[in-house]
Short mmCIF file of C-alpha atoms in Angstrom, two decimals:
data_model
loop_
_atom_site.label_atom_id
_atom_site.label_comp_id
_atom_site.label_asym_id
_atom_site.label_seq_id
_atom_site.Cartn_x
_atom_site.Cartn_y
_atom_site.Cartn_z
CA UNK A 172 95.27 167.31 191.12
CA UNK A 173 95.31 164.12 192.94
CA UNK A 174 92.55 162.91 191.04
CA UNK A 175 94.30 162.93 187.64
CA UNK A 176 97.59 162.06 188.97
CA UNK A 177 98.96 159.54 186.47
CA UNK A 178 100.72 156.61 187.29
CA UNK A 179 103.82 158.32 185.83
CA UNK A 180 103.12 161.28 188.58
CA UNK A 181 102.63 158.90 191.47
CA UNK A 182 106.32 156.79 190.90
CA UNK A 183 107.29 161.05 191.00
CA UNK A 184 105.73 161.03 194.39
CA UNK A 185 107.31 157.77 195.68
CA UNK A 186 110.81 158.42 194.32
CA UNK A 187 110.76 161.62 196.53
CA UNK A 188 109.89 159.60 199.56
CA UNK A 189 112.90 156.78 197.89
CA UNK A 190 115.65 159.91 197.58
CA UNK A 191 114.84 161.73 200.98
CA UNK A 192 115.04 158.16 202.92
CA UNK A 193 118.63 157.42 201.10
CA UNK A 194 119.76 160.56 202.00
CA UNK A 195 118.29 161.11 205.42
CA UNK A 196 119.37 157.69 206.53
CA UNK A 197 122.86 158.53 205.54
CA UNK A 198 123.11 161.77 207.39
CA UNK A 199 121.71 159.96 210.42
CA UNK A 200 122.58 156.51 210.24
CA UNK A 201 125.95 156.76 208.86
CA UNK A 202 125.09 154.59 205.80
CA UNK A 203 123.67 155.12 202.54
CA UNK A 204 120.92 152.27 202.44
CA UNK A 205 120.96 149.95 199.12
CA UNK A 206 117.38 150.16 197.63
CA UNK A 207 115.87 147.31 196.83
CA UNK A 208 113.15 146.37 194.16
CA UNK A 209 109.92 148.19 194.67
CA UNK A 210 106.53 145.93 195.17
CA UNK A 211 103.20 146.77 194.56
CA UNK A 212 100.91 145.97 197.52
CA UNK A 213 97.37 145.66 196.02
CA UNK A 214 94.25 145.42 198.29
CA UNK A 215 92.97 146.69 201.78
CA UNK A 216 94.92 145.41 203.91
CA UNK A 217 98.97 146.65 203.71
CA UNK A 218 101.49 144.40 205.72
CA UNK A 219 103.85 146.39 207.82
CA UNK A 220 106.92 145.41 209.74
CA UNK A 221 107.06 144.64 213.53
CA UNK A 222 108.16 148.29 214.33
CA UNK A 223 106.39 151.48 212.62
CA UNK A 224 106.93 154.95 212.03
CA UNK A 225 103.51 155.78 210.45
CA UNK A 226 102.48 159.41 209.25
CA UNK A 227 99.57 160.69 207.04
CA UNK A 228 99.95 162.74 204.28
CA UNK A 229 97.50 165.60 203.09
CA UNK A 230 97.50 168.23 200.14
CA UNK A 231 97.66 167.29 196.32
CA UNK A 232 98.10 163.43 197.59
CA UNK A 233 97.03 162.31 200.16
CA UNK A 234 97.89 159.24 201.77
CA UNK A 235 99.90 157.19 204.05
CA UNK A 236 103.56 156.54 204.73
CA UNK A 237 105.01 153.71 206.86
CA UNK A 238 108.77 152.66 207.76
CA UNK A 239 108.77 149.48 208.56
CA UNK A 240 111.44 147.13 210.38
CA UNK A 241 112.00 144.28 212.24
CA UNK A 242 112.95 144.60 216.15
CA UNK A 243 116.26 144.36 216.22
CA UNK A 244 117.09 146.56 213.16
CA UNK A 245 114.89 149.47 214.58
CA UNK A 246 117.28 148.80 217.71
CA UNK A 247 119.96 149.42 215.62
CA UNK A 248 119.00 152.29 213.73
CA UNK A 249 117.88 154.08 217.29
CA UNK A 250 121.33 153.16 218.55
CA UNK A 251 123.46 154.50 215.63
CA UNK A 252 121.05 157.58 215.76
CA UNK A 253 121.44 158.06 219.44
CA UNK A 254 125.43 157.12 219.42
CA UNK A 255 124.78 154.80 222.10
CA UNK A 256 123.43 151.23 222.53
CA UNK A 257 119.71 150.62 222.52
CA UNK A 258 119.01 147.68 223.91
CA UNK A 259 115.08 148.11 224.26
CA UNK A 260 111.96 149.81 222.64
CA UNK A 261 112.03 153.21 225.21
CA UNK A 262 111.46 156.50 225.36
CA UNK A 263 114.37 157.33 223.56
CA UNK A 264 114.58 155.19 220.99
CA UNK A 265 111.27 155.73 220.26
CA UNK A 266 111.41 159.61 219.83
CA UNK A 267 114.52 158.66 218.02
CA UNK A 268 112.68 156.58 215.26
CA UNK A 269 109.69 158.98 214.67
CA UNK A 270 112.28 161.90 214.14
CA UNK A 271 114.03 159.76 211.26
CA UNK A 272 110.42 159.45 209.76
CA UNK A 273 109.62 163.29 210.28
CA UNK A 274 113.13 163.94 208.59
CA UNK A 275 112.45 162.05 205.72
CA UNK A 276 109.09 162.81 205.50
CA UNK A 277 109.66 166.84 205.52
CA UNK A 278 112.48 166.03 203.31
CA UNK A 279 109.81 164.56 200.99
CA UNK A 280 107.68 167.23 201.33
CA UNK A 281 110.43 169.65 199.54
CA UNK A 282 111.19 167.27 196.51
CA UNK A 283 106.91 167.39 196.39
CA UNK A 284 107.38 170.68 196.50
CA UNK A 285 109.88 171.12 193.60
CA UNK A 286 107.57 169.62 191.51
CA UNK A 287 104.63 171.62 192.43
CA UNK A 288 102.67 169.43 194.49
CA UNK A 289 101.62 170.84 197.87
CA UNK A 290 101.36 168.10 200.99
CA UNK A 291 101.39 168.03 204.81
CA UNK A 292 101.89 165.41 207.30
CA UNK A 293 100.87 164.26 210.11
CA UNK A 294 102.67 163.85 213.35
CA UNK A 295 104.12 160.13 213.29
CA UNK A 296 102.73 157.50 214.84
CA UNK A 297 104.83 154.68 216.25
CA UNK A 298 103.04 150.27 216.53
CA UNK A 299 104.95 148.03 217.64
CA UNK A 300 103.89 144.37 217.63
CA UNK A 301 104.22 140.78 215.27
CA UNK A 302 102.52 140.41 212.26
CA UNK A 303 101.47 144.06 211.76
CA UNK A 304 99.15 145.13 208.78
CA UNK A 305 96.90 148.31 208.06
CA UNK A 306 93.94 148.79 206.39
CA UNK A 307 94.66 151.71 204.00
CA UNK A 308 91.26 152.06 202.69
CA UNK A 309 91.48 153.55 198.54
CA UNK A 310 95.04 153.82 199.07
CA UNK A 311 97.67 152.00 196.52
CA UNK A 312 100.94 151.36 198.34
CA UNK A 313 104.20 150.43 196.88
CA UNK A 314 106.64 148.70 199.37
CA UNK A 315 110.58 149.99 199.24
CA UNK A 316 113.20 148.06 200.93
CA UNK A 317 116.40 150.14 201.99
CA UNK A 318 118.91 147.91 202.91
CA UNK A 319 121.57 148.51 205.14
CA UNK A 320 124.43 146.79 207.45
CA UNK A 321 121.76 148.20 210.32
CA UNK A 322 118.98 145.63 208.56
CA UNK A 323 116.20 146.59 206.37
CA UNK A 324 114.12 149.51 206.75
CA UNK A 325 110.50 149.15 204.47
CA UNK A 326 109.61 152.27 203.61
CA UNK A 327 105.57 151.76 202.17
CA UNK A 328 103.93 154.97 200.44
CA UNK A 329 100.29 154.64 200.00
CA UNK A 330 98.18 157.15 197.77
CA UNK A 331 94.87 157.48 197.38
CA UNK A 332 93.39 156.73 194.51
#
């Protein structure tokens, strides 16, 4: 199937990714985030925030998913998760952000599923670091800023062509 996924299909596959986020962030974060205009990034190489919640994705599509912030935003989101200040990258507010990117991920996986499409994922991966970008090799990503009092959370789905 992936292989004559239209391009139709594929905005399918990244709106599921775009309504899970909305509504997992709001369950967890307290705020429904505002979405922002959707970019194509074309090419190798797929710039990333300075934070990362990265998991693969297997099945009908396969591919990547990133969400993407700056430092003090993924200190934010950690602390409204955690209902307590996080003042550093730790333990804790690590685990924290890969949970919000298994929730919305899994939450993905059932809107996939609703339209037939059968995926997995991988367990997430966190990078932290300045000036962050991936080389998604045959993937097409499309970059989604959520925006939010917290800061902006880029969530980037990347399918492979």
């Amino acid at each position: 199937m992936a292989n004559q996924t239209s391009n139709v299909a594929r905005l399918d596959y990244v709106r599921g990714f775009i309504q899970a986020a909305t509504s997992v962030i709001a369950q967890v974060v307290g705020e429904e985030p505002t979405v922002g205009s959707p970019q194509f990034q074309i090419g190798p190489m797929v710039h990333l925030g300075d934070v990362n919640v990265s998991l693969g994705i297997s099945g009908d599509i396969p591919g990547q998913v990133n969400y993407g912030m700056d430092m003090q935003t993924s200190l934010n989101i950690a602390s409204a998760m955690l209902m307590e200040t996080c003042a550093a990258h730790d333990e804790m507010s690590i685990s924290a952000l890969q949970e919000l990117g298994n929730m919305i991920s899994g939450n993905a996986r059932t809107y996939l599923a609703q339209l037939n499409v059968t995926s997995d994922i991988t367990p997430p991966k966190t990078v932290i670091g300045h000036d962050i970008s991936a080389n998604w090799h045959r993937i097409r990503a499309m970059s989604i800023p959520l925006v939010m009092s917290h800061g902006t959370l880029m969530l980037v789905v990347g399918i492979q062509q």
